[in-house]
PDB file of C-alpha atoms in Angstrom:
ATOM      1  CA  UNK S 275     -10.469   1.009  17.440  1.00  0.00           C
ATOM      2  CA  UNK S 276      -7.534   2.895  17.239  1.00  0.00           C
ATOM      3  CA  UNK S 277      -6.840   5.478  14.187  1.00  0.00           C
ATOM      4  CA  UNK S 278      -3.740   7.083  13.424  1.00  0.00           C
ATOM      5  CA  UNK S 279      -4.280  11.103  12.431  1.00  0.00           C
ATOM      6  CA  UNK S 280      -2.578  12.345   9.106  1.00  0.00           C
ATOM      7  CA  UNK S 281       1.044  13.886   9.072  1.00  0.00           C
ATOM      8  CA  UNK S 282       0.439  17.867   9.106  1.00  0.00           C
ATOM      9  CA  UNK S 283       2.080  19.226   6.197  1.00  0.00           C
ATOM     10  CA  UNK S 284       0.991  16.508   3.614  1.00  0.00           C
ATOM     11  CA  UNK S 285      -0.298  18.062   0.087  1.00  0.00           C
ATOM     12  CA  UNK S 286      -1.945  14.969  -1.577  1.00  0.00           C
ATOM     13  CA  UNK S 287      -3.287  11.504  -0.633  1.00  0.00           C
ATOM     14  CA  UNK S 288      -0.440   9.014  -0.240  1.00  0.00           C
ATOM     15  CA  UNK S 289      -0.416   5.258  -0.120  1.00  0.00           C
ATOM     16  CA  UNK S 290       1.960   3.915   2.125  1.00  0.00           C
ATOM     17  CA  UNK S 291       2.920   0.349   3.055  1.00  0.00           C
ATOM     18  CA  UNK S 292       4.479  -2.239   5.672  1.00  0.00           C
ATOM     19  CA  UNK S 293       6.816  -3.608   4.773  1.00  0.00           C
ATOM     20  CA  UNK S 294       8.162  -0.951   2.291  1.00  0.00           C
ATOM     21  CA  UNK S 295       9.550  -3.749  -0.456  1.00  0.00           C
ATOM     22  CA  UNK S 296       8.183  -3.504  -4.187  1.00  0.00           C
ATOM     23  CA  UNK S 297       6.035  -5.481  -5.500  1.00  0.00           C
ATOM     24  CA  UNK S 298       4.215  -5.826  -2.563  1.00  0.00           C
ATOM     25  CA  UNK S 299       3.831  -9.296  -1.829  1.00  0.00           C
ATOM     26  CA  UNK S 300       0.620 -10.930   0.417  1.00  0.00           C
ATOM     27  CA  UNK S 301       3.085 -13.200   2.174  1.00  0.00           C
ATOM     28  CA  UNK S 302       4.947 -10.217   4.075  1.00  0.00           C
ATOM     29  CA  UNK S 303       1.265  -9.408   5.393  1.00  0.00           C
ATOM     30  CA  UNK S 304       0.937  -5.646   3.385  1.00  0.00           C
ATOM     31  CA  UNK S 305      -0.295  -3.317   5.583  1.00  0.00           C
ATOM     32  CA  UNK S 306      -1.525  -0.390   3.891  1.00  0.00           C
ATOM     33  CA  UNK S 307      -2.170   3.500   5.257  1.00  0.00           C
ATOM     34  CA  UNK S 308      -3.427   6.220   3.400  1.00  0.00           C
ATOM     35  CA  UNK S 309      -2.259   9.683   4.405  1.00  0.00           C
ATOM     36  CA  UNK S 310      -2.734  13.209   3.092  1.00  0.00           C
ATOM     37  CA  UNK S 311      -5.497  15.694   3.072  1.00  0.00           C
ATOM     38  CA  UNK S 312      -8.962  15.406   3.327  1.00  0.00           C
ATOM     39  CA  UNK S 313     -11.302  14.329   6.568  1.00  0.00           C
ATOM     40  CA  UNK S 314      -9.240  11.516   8.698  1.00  0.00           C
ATOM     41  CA  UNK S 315     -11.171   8.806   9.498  1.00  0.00           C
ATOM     42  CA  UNK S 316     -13.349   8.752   6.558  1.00  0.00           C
ATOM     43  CA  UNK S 317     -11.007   7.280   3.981  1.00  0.00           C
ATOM     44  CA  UNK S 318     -12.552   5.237   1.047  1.00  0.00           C
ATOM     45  CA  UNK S 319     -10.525   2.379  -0.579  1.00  0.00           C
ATOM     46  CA  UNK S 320     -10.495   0.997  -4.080  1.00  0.00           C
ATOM     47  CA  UNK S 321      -9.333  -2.060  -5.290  1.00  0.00           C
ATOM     48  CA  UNK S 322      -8.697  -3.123  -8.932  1.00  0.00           C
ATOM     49  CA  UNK S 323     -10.664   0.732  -9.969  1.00  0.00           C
ATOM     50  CA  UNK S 324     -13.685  -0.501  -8.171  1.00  0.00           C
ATOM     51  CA  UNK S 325     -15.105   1.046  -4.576  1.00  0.00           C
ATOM     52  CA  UNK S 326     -14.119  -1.263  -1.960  1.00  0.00           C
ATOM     53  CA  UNK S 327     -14.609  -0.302   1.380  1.00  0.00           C
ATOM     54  CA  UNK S 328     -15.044   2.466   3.409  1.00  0.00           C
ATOM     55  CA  UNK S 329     -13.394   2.317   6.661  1.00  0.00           C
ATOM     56  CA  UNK S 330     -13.411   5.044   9.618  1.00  0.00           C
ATOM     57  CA  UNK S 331      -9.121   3.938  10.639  1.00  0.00           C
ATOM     58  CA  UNK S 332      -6.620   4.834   7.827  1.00  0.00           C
ATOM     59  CA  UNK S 333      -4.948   1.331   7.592  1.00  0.00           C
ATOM     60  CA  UNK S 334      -5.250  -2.082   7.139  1.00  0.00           C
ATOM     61  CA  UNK S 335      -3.721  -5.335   6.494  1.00  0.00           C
ATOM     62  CA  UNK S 336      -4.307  -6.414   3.067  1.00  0.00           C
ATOM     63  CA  UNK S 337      -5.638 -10.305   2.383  1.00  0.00           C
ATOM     64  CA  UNK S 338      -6.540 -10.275  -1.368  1.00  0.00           C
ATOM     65  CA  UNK S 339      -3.956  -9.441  -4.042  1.00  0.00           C
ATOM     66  CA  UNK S 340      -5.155  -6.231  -6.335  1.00  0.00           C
ATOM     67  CA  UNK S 341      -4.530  -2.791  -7.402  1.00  0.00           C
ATOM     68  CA  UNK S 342      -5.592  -0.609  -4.305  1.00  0.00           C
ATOM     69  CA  UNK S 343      -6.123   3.713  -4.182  1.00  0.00           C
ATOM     70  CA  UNK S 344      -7.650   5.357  -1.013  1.00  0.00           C
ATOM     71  CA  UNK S 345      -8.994   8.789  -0.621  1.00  0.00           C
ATOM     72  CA  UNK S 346     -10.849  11.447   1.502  1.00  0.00           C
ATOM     73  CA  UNK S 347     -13.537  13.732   0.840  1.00  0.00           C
ATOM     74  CA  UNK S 348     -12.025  16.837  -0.252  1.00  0.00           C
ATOM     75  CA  UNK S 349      -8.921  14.925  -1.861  1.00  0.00           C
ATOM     76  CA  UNK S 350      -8.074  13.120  -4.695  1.00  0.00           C
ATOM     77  CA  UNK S 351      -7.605   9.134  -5.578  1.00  0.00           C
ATOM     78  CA  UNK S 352      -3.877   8.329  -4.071  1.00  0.00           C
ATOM     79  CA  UNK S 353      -1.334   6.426  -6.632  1.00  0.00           C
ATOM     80  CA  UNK S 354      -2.376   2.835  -7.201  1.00  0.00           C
ATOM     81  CA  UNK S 355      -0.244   0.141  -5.526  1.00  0.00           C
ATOM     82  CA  UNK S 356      -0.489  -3.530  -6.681  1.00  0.00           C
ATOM     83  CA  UNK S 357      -0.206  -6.204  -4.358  1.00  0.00           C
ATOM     84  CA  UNK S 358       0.761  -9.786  -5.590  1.00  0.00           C
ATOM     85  CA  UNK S 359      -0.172 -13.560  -4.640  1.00  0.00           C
ATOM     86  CA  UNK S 360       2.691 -15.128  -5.280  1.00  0.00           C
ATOM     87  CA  UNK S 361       0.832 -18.415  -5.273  1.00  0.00           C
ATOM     88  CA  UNK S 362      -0.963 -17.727  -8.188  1.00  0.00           C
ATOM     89  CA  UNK S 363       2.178 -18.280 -10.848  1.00  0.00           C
ATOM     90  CA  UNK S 364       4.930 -15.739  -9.591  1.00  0.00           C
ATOM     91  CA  UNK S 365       7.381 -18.409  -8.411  1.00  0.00           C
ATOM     92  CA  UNK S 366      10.140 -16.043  -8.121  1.00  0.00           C
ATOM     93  CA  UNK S 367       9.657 -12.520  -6.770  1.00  0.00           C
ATOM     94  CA  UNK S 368      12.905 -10.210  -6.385  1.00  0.00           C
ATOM     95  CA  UNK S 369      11.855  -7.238  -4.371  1.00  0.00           C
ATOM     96  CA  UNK S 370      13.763  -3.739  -4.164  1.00  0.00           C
ATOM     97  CA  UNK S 371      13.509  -0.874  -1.704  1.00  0.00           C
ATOM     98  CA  UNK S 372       9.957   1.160  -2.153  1.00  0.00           C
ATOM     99  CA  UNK S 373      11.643   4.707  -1.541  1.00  0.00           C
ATOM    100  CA  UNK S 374      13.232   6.868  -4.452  1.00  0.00           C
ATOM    101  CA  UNK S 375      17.256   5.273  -5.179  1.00  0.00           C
ATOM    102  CA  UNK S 376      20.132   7.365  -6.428  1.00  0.00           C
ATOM    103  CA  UNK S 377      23.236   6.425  -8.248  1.00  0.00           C
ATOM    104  CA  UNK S 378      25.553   5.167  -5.633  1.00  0.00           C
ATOM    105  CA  UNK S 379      23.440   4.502  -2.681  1.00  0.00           C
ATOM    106  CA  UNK S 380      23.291   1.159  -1.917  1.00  0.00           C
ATOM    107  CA  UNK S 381      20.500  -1.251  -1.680  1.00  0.00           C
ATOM    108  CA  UNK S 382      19.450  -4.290  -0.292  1.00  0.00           C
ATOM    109  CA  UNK S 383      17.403  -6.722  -2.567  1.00  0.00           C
ATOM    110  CA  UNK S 384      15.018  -9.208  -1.316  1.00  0.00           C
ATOM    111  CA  UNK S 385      14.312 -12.963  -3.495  1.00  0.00           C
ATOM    112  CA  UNK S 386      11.840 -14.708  -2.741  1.00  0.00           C
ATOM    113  CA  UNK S 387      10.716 -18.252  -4.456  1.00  0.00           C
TER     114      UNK S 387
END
């Protein structure tokens, strides 16, 4: 398969996702990289603070809701990121922008029910 190669320039292990909402929901089918230092290709995941997976690509679409981290030998654990089933009891989800807002900018909001 095909595996993206980490951003030069990147100091520590990042989490990223697709779509960038928050909370991550399954039904927008999550697809989560992890990018920083470390070897590429040999990124371990973790979901819910237990070893998960080891995978040789970088990303992956996620199909079970959880807290997820990824790293790299010679890195550390990225932020967690929770993704949500809202079928399990969140009936109502209202989702905001996952990047940094200001004062003033303006946003668009997802709801979801």
């Amino acid at each position: 398969g095909w595996c993206p190669l980490s951003p030069a320039g990147s100091q520590s292990t990042q989490l990223l996702m697709q779509p960038p909402w928050r909370p991550a929901v399954l039904w927008d089918r999550v697809t989560l990289t992890c990018q920083g230092l470390g070897t590429a290709g040999a990124t371990t995941w973790h979901k819910d603070r237990k070893l998960w997976r080891q995978e040789r690509c970088d990303h992956f679409t996620v199909t079970e809701s959880g807290t997820y981290t990824c790293d790299r030998p010679g890195s550390e654990h990225s932020s967690p990121l929770r993704v949500l089933d809202a079928e399990g009891g969140h009936q109502l989800v209202l989702q905001v922008p996952a990047w940094v807002l200001l004062e003033g900018d303006t946003v668009t909001l997802h709801c979801w029910g």
